[in-house]
Coordinates of C-alpha atoms in Angstrom, one line a residue:
L1226 CA 0.0 0.0 0.0
V1227 CA 2.7 2.5 1.0
S1228 CA 4.8 1.9 -2.1
M1229 CA 1.9 1.9 -4.5
T1230 CA 0.5 5.2 -3.0
V1231 CA 3.9 6.9 -3.0
A1232 CA 4.5 5.7 -6.6
F1233 CA 1.2 7.4 -7.6
V1234 CA 2.4 10.6 -6.2
V1235 CA 5.7 10.4 -8.0
V1236 CA 4.0 9.6 -11.3
Y1237 CA 1.2 12.1 -10.9
V1238 CA 2.7 15.2 -9.5
R1239 CA 6.0 17.0 -9.9
S1240 CA 8.7 16.0 -7.4
S1241 CA 9.8 18.7 -5.0
S1242 CA 12.9 19.1 -3.0
K1243 CA 13.1 17.1 0.2
S1244 CA 13.5 18.9 3.5
N1245 CA 13.4 17.9 7.1
E1246 CA 10.0 18.1 8.7
T1247 CA 9.2 19.8 11.9
I1248 CA 6.1 19.0 13.9
S1249 CA 4.3 21.2 16.4
M1250 CA 0.8 20.8 17.8
S1251 CA -1.4 23.8 18.5
T1252 CA -3.5 24.0 21.6
S1253 CA -6.7 24.8 19.9
T1254 CA -9.5 22.2 19.4
D1255 CA -8.2 21.5 15.9
A1256 CA -4.6 20.2 15.8
T1257 CA -2.1 21.8 13.4
I1258 CA 1.0 19.9 12.3
K1259 CA 3.6 22.0 10.5
T1260 CA 5.5 19.8 8.0
S1261 CA 7.9 21.2 5.4
G1262 CA 6.2 24.5 5.1
A1263 CA 2.7 23.0 5.0
E1264 CA 0.1 22.7 7.7
I1265 CA -1.9 19.5 8.3
L1266 CA -5.2 20.4 9.9
E1267 CA -7.3 18.0 11.8
G1268 CA -11.1 18.5 11.9
T1269 CA -14.5 17.0 11.3
A1270 CA -16.8 17.3 8.3
A1271 CA -20.3 15.8 8.3
S1272 CA -19.3 13.9 11.5
V1273 CA -16.3 12.3 9.7
P1274 CA -12.8 13.1 11.1
Y1275 CA -10.2 14.2 8.6
Y1276 CA -6.6 15.4 8.2
H1277 CA -6.2 18.1 5.6
C1278 CA -3.1 19.6 4.0
S1279 CA -3.8 22.6 1.8
Q1280 CA -1.4 23.7 -0.9
H1281 CA -3.4 26.7 -2.3
S1282 CA -1.1 28.4 -4.8
S1283 CA -1.2 29.4 -8.4
T1284 CA 0.7 26.3 -9.4
T1285 CA -1.3 23.8 -7.4
S1286 CA -4.4 22.3 -8.8
H1287 CA -4.4 18.7 -7.5
H1288 CA -6.6 17.6 -4.6
L1289 CA -6.5 14.0 -3.5
V1290 CA -8.9 12.4 -1.1
L1291 CA -7.6 9.4 0.8
L1292 CA -9.8 6.7 2.4
H1293 CA -8.5 3.8 4.4
G1294 CA -8.9 0.1 4.5
A1295 CA -10.8 -2.0 7.1
A1296 CA -7.9 -2.4 9.6
F1297 CA -6.7 1.3 9.4
T1298 CA -7.7 4.9 10.1
K1299 CA -6.8 8.3 8.8
E1300 CA -4.0 8.2 11.4
D1301 CA -2.2 5.6 9.4
W1302 CA -1.8 8.0 6.5
K1303 CA 0.0 10.4 8.9
T1304 CA 2.1 7.9 10.9
S1305 CA 3.4 6.2 7.8
G1306 CA 4.6 9.5 6.4
I1307 CA 2.5 9.3 3.3
L1308 CA 0.4 12.4 4.2
Q1309 CA 3.5 14.4 4.8
S1310 CA 4.9 13.2 1.5
F1311 CA 1.8 14.4 -0.4
C1312 CA 2.1 17.8 1.4
R1313 CA 5.7 18.1 0.2
Q1314 CA 4.7 17.3 -3.3
H1315 CA 2.5 20.5 -3.5
V1316 CA -0.7 18.4 -3.5
T1317 CA -3.8 19.4 -1.5
V1318 CA -4.8 16.2 0.3
T1319 CA -7.6 15.2 2.7
A1320 CA -7.4 11.9 4.6
L1321 CA -10.9 10.9 5.7
D1322 CA -11.9 8.5 8.5
L1323 CA -14.9 7.4 6.5
S1324 CA -16.0 3.9 7.5
V1325 CA -15.4 1.1 5.0
Q1326 CA -19.1 0.3 5.4
A1327 CA -20.1 3.7 4.1
K1328 CA -22.2 4.0 1.0
H1329 CA -21.5 6.4 -1.8
K1330 CA -24.1 8.9 -0.5
E1331 CA -22.1 9.3 2.7
L1332 CA -18.9 10.0 0.7
I1333 CA -20.8 12.6 -1.3
R1334 CA -22.2 14.2 1.9
V1335 CA -18.7 14.4 3.3
L1336 CA -17.2 15.9 0.1
D1337 CA -20.0 18.5 0.0
A1338 CA -19.3 19.4 3.6
L1339 CA -15.6 19.8 2.9
A1340 CA -16.6 22.2 0.0
S1341 CA -18.5 24.4 2.4
E1342 CA -15.7 24.3 5.2
T1343 CA -13.1 27.1 5.0
L1344 CA -9.6 27.3 6.4
R1345 CA -9.3 28.9 9.8
D1346 CA -8.2 32.2 8.3
G1347 CA -11.5 32.5 6.5
G1348 CA -9.9 32.0 3.2
A1349 CA -10.3 29.3 0.6
P1350 CA -12.6 26.3 1.2
L1351 CA -10.9 23.0 2.1
L1352 CA -12.2 21.5 -1.1
S1353 CA -12.1 24.3 -3.6
S1354 CA -13.8 22.7 -6.6
F1355 CA -15.2 19.5 -8.1
P1356 CA -14.1 17.1 -9.4
V1357 CA -11.3 16.2 -7.0
T1358 CA -8.2 15.1 -8.8
G1359 CA -8.3 11.6 -7.3
L1360 CA -9.8 9.3 -4.7
V1361 CA -7.5 6.7 -3.3
T1362 CA -9.4 3.7 -1.9
P1363 CA -7.3 1.0 -0.3
S1364 CA -8.8 -2.4 0.3
A1365 CA -12.4 -2.4 1.5
S1366 CA -12.9 1.3 1.1
G1367 CA -13.3 0.8 -2.6
S1368 CA -16.8 -0.6 -2.0
T1369 CA -17.9 3.0 -1.3
I1370 CA -17.4 3.8 -5.0
L1371 CA -18.6 0.4 -6.2
D1372 CA -21.9 1.0 -4.3
G1373 CA -22.4 4.2 -6.3
I1374 CA -21.6 2.5 -9.6
M1375 CA -23.9 -0.5 -8.9
T1376 CA -26.8 1.7 -7.9
G1377 CA -26.6 3.8 -11.1
Q1378 CA -24.9 6.8 -9.6
A1379 CA -21.7 6.7 -11.6
D1380 CA -22.5 10.0 -13.3
V1381 CA -22.9 11.8 -9.9
L1382 CA -19.6 10.3 -8.8
K1383 CA -17.9 11.5 -12.0
E1384 CA -18.9 15.0 -11.3
M1385 CA -17.2 14.8 -7.9
I1386 CA -14.1 12.6 -8.6
R1387 CA -12.0 12.7 -11.7
L1388 CA -9.8 9.7 -11.0
W1389 CA -10.5 6.6 -8.8
I1390 CA -7.4 4.9 -7.6
P1391 CA -8.3 1.5 -6.0
V1392 CA -5.4 -0.1 -4.2
A1393 CA -5.5 -3.8 -3.2
A1394 CA -9.2 -3.8 -4.1
N1395 CA -10.3 -7.2 -2.9
A1396 CA -13.6 -5.8 -1.7
S1397 CA -14.6 -5.4 -5.4
L1398 CA -14.9 -9.2 -5.8
R1399 CA -18.2 -9.2 -4.0
Y1400 CA -19.6 -6.9 -6.8
S1401 CA -18.6 -9.2 -9.7

């Protein structure tokens, strides 16, 4: 999972210079982690916890949304270093703690909530536009997208997600 996800980043976005990361936690209700010039925010959208790293600039137009497999949480994207790697690659990324049991409607609800959330400084929304560049769905989390496809909602999902990146998608076997 780690190597496949990092490989996607290397292929999909321009590589940036590596730098040492520094971590500091704020004392507010939302935690902030500073890593290589980017902030990783922690919050909740539509009752779903998330980490978010925003790279709003004139050269950044990629936004990835990361789900997790059955045995993992959004925390694993951070502790593995993958979230920080995305942040250093000038990619806006949101790691959701959406349950692997969630249906496509819950994913849509969370994405809509992220589009209405703004950064603490009152600036840009967390999710600035649809479709998001990519949705990474390791393991069982891919069933969220498959639910939408199998219930005839593929067109709705296409409006919100440009690229679906299933990783170790064994959960898809139950839909065949």
